[in-house]
PDB file of C-alpha atoms and ligand atoms in Angstrom:
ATOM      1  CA  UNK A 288      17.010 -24.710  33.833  1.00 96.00           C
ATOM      2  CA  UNK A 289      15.012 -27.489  35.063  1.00 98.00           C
ATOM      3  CA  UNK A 290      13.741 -29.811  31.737  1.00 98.00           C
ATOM      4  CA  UNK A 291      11.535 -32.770  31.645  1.00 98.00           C
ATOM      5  CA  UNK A 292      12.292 -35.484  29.365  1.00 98.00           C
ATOM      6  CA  UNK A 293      10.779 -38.808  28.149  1.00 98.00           C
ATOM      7  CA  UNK A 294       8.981 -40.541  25.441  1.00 98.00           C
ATOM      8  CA  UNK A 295       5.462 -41.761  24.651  1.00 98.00           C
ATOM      9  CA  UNK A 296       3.522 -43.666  22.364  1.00 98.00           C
ATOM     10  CA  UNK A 297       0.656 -41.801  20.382  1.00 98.00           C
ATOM     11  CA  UNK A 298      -1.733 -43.040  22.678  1.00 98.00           C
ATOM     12  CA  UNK A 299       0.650 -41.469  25.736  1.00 98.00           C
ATOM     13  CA  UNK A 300       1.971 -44.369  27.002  1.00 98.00           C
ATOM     14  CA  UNK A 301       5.020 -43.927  29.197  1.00 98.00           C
ATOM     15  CA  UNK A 302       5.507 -46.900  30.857  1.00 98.00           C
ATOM     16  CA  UNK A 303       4.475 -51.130  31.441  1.00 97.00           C
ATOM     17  CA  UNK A 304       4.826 -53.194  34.242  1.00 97.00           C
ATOM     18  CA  UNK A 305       7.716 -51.034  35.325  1.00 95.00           C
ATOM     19  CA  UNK A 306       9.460 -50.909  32.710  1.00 95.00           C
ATOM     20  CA  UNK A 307       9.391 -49.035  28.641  1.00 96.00           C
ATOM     21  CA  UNK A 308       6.713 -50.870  26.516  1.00 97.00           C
ATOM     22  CA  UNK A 309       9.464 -50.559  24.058  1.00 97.00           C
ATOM     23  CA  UNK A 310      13.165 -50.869  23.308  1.00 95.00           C
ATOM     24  CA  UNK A 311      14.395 -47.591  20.793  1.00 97.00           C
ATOM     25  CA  UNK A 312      18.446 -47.462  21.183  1.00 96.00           C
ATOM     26  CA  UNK A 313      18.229 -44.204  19.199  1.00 97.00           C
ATOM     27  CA  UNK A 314      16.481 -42.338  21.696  1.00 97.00           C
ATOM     28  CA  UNK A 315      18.256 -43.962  24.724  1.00 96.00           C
ATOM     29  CA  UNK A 316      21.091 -41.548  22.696  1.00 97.00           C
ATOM     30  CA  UNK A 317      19.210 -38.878  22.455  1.00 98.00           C
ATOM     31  CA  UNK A 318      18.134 -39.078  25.982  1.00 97.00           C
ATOM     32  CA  UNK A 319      22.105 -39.146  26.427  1.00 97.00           C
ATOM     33  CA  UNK A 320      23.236 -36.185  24.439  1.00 97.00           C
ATOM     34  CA  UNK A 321      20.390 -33.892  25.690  1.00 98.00           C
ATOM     35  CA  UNK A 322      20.809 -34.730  29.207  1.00 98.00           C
ATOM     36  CA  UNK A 323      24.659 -34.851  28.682  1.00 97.00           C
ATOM     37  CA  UNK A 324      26.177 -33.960  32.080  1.00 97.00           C
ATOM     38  CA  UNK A 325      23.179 -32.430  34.093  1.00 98.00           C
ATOM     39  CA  UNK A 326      21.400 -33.579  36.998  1.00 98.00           C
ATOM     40  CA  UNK A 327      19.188 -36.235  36.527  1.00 98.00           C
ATOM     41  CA  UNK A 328      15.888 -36.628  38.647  1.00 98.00           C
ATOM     42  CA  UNK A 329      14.415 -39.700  38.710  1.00 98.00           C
ATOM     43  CA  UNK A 330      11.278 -41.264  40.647  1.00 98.00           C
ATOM     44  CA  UNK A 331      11.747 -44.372  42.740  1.00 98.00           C
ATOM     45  CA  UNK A 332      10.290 -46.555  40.574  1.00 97.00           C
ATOM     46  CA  UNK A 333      12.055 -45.198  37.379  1.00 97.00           C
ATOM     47  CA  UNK A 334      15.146 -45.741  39.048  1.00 98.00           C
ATOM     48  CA  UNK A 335      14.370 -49.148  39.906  1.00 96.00           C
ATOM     49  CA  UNK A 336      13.419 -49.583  36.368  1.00 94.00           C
ATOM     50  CA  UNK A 337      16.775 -48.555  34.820  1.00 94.00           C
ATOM     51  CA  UNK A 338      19.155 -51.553  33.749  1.00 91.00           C
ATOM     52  CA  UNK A 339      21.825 -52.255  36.462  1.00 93.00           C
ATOM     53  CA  UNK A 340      24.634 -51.160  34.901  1.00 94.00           C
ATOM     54  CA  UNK A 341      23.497 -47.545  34.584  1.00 93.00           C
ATOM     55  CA  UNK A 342      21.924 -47.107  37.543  1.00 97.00           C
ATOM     56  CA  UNK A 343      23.518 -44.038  38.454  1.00 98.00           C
ATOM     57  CA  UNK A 344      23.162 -42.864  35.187  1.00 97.00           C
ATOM     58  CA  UNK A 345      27.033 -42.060  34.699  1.00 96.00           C
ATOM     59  CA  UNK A 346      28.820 -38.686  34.383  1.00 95.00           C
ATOM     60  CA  UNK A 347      26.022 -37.248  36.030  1.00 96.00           C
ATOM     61  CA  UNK A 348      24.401 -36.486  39.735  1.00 98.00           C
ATOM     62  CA  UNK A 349      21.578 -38.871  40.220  1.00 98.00           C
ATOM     63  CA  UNK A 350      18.849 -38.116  42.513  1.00 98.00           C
ATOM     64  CA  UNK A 351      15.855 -40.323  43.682  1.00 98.00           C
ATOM     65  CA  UNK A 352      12.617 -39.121  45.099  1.00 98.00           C
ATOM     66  CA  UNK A 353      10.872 -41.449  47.507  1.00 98.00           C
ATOM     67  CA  UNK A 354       9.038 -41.322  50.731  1.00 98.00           C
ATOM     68  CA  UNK A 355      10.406 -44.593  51.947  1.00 98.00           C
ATOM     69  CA  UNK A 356      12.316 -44.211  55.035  1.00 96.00           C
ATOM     70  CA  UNK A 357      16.076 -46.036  54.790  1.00 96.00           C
ATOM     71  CA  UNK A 358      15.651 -46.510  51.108  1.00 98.00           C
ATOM     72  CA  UNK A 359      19.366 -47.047  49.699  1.00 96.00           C
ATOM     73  CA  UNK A 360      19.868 -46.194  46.272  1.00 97.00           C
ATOM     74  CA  UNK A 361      23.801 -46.703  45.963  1.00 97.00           C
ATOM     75  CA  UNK A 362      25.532 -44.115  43.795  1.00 98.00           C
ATOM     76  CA  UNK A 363      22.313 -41.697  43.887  1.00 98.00           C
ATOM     77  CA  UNK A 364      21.354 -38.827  46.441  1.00 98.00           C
ATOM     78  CA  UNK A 365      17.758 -39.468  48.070  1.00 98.00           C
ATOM     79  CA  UNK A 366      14.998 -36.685  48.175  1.00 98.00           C
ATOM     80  CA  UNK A 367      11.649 -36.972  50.216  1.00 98.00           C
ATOM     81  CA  UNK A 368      10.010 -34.742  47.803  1.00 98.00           C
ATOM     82  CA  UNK A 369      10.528 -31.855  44.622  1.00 98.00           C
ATOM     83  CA  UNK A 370      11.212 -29.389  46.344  1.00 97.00           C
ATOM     84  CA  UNK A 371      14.040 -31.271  48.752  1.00 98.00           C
ATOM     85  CA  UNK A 372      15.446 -32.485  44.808  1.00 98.00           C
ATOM     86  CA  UNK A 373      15.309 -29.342  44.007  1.00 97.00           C
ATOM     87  CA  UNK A 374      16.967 -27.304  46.969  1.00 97.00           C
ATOM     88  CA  UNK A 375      19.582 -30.048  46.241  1.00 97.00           C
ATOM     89  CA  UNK A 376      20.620 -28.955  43.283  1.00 96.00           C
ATOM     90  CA  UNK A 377      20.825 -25.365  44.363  1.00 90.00           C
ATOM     91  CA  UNK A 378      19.987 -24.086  41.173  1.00 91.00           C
ATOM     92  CA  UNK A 379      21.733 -26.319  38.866  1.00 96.00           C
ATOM     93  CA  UNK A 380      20.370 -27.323  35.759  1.00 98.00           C
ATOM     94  CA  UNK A 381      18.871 -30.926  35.838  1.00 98.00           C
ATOM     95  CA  UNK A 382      16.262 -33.289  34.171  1.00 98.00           C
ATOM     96  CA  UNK A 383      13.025 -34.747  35.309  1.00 98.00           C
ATOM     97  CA  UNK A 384      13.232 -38.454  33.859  1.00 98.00           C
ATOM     98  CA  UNK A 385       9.813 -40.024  35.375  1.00 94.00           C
ATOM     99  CA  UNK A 386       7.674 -41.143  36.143  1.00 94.00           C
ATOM    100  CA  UNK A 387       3.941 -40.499  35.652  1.00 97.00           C
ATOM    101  CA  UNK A 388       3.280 -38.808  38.822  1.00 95.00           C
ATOM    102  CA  UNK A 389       6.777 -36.656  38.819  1.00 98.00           C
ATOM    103  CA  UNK A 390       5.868 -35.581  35.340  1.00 98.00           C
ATOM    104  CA  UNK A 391       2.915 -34.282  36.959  1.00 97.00           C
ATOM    105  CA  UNK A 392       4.117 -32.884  39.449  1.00 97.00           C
ATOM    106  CA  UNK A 393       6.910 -31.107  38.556  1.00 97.00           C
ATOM    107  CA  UNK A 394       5.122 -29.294  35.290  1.00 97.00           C
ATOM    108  CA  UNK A 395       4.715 -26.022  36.857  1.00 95.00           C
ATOM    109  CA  UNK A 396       8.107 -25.356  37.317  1.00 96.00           C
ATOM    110  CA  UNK A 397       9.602 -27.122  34.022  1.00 97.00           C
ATOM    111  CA  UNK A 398      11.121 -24.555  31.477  1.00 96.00           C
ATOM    112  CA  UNK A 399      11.322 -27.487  28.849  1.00 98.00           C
ATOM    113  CA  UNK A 400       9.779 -30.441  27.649  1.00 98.00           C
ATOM    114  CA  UNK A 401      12.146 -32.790  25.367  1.00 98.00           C
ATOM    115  CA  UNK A 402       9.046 -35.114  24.141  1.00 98.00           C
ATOM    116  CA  UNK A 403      10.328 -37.930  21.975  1.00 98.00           C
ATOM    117  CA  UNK A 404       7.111 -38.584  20.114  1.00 98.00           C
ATOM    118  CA  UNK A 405       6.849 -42.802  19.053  1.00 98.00           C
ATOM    119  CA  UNK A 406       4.983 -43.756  16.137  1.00 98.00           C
ATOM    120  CA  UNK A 407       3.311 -46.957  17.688  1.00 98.00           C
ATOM    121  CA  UNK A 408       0.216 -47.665  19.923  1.00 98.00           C
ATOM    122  CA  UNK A 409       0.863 -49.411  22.702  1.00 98.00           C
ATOM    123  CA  UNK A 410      -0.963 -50.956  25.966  1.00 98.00           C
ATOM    124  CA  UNK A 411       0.255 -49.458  29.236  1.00 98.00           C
ATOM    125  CA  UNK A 412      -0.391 -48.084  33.043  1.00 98.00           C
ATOM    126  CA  UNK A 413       1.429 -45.224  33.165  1.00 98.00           C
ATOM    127  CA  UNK A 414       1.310 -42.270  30.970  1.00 98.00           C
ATOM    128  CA  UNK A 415       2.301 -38.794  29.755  1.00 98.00           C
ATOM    129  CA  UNK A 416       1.634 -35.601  31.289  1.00 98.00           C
ATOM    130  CA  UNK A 417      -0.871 -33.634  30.150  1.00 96.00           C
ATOM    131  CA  UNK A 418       1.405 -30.440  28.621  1.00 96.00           C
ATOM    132  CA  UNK A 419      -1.462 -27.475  29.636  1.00 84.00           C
ATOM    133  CA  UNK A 420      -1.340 -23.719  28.580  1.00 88.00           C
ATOM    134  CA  UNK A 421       1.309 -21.653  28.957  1.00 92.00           C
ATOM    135  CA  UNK A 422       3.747 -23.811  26.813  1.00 96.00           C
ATOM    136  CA  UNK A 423       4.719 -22.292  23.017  1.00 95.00           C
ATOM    137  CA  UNK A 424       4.232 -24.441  19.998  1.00 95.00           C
ATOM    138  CA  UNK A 425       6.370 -27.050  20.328  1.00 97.00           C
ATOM    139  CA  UNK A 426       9.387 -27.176  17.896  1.00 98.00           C
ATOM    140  CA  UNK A 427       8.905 -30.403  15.911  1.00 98.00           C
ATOM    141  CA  UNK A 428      11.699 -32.456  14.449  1.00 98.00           C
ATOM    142  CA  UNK A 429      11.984 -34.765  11.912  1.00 98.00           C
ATOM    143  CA  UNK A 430      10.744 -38.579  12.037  1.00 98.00           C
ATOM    144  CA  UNK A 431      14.125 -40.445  12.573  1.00 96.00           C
ATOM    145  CA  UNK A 432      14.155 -44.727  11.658  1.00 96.00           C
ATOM    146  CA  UNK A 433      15.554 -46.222  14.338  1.00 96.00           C
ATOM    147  CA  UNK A 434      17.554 -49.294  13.397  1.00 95.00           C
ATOM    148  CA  UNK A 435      14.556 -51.597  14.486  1.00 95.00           C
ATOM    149  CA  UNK A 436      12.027 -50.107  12.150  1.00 96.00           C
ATOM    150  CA  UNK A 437      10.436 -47.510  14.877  1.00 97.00           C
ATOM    151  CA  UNK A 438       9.722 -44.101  13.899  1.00 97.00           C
ATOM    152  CA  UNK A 439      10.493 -41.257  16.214  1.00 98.00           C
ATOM    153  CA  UNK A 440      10.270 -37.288  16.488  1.00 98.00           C
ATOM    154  CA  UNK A 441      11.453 -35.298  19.562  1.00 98.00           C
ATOM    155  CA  UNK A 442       9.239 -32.183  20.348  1.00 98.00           C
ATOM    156  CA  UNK A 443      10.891 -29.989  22.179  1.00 98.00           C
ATOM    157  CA  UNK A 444       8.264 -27.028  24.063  1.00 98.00           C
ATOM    158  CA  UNK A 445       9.074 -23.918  26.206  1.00 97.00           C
ATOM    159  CA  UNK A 446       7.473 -21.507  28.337  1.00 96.00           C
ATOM    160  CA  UNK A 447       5.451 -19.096  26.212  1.00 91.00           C
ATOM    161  CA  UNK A 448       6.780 -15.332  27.133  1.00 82.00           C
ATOM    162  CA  UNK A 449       5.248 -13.563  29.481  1.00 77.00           C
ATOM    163  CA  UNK A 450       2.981 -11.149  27.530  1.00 69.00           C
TER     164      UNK A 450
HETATM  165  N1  NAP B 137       8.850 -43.394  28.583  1.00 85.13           N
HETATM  166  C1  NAP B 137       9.596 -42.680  29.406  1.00 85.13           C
HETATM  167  O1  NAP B 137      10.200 -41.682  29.003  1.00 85.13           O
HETATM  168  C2  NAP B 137       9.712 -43.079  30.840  1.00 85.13           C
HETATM  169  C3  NAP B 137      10.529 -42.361  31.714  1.00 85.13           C
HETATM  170  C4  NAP B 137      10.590 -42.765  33.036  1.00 85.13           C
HETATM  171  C5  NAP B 137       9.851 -43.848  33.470  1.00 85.13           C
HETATM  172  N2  NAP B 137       9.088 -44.514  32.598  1.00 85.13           N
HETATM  173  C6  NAP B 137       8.265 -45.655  33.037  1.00 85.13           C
HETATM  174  O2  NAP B 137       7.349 -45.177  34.013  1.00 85.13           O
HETATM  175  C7  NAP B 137       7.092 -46.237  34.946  1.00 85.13           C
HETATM  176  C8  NAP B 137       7.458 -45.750  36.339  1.00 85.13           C
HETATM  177  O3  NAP B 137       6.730 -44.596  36.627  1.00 85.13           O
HETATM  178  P1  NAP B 137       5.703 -44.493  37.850  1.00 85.13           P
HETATM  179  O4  NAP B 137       4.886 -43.287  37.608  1.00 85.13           O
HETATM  180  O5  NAP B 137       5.046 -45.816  38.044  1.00 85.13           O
HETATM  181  O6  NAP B 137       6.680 -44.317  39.083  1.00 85.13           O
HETATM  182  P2  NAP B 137       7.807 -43.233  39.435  1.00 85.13           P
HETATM  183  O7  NAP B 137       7.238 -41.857  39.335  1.00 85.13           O
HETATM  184  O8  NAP B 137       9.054 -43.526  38.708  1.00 85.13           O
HETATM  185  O9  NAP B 137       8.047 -43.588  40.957  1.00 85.13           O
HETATM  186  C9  NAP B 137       6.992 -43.426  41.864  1.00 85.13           C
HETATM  187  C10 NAP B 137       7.613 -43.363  43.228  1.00 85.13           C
HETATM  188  O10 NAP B 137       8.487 -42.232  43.314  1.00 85.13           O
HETATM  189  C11 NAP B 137       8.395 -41.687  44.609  1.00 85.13           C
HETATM  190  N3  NAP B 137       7.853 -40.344  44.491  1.00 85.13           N
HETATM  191  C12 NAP B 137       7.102 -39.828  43.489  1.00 85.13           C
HETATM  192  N4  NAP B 137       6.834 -38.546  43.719  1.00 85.13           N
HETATM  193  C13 NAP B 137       7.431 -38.233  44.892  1.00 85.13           C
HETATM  194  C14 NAP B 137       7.515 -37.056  45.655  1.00 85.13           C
HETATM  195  N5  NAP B 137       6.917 -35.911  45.255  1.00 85.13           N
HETATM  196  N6  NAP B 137       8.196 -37.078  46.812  1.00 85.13           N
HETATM  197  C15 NAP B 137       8.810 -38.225  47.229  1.00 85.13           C
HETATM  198  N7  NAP B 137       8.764 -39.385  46.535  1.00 85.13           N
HETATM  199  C16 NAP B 137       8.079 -39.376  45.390  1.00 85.13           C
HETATM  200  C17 NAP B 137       7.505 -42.617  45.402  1.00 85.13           C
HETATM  201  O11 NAP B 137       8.403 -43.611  45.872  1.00 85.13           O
HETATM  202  P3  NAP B 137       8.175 -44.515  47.189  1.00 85.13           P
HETATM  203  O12 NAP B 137       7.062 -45.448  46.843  1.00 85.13           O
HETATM  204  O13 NAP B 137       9.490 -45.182  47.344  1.00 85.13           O
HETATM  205  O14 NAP B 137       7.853 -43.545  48.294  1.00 85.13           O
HETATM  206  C18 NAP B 137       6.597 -43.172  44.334  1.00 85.13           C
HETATM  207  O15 NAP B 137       5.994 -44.402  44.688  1.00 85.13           O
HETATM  208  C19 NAP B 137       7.926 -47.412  34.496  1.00 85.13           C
HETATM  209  O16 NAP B 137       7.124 -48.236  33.653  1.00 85.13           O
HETATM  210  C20 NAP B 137       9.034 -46.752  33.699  1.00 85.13           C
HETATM  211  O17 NAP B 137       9.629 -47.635  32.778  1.00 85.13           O
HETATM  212  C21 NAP B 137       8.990 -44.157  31.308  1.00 85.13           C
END
């Protein structure tokens, strides 16, 4: 199983000056629990972005993608590209979380999309994949309240059956 995971604004904003355009502790914990102890894939600059103290994410086996040679990213494994990640894990289940381009990328070999759906426009430079054909209907959940007054919804989509 190889899942993609993130959140986005309606307007499909992912991402701000390097960082999330928004702070939602509620679906830092659902990011948790769904990733629980999988591998975790992250782009350079999504790793850069994550708060010192989980960066590795804990319990779990971090990998980073970059083309920079010598690039130390303590407490992760380094991958020049998907497929290297992905050889990695040698058919262990893991998450794609970011960014923009890595999204991208790695959509034609996702089997699920965990979309946590934000009820707010915001202003940003880095945004959602587009989720093509080939994907069911998502199933929708409820709008949670997060404790700051945010509404959120996680979509979750899979691979339509082969007819
Ligand atoms: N809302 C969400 O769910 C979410 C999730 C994650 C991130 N974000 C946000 O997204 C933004 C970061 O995303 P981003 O798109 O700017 O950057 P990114 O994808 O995190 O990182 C880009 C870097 O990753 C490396 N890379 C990407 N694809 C690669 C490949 N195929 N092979 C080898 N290396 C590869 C390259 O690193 P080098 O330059 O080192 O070669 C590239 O410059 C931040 O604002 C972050 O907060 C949001």
């Amino acid at each position: 199983m190889l899942g993609m995971i993130w959140a986005q604004s309606r307007n499909g904003v992912i991402g701000r000056d390097g960082d999330l355009p928004w702070r939602l502790r509620e679906d830092m914990q659902h990011f948790r629990r769904t990733t629980g102890t999988d591998a975790v894939i992250h782009g350079r600059a999504s790793w850069e972005a994550l708060p010192p103290n989980l960066r590795p994410l804990p319990g779990r086996r971090n990998i980073v993608l970059t083309r920079r040679e010598g690039y130390q990213a303590p407490g992760a494994e380094i991958a020049r590209s998907l497929p290297e990640a992905l050889a990695l894990l040698d058919g262990a289940d893991a998450w794609i979380c970011g960014g923009g381009a890595v999204y991208a990328e790695a959509m034609p070999v996702a089997d699920v999309l965990v979309v946590s759906d934000i009820d707010i426009e915001v202003d940003g430079d880095t945004f959602a994949p587009e989720i093509g054909p080939g994907w069911a209907e998502p199933t929708v959940g409820d709008w949670v309240e997060a404790s700051n007054g945010m509404r959120f919804r996680v979509l979750t989509y899979r691979r339509e059956p082969l007819a």
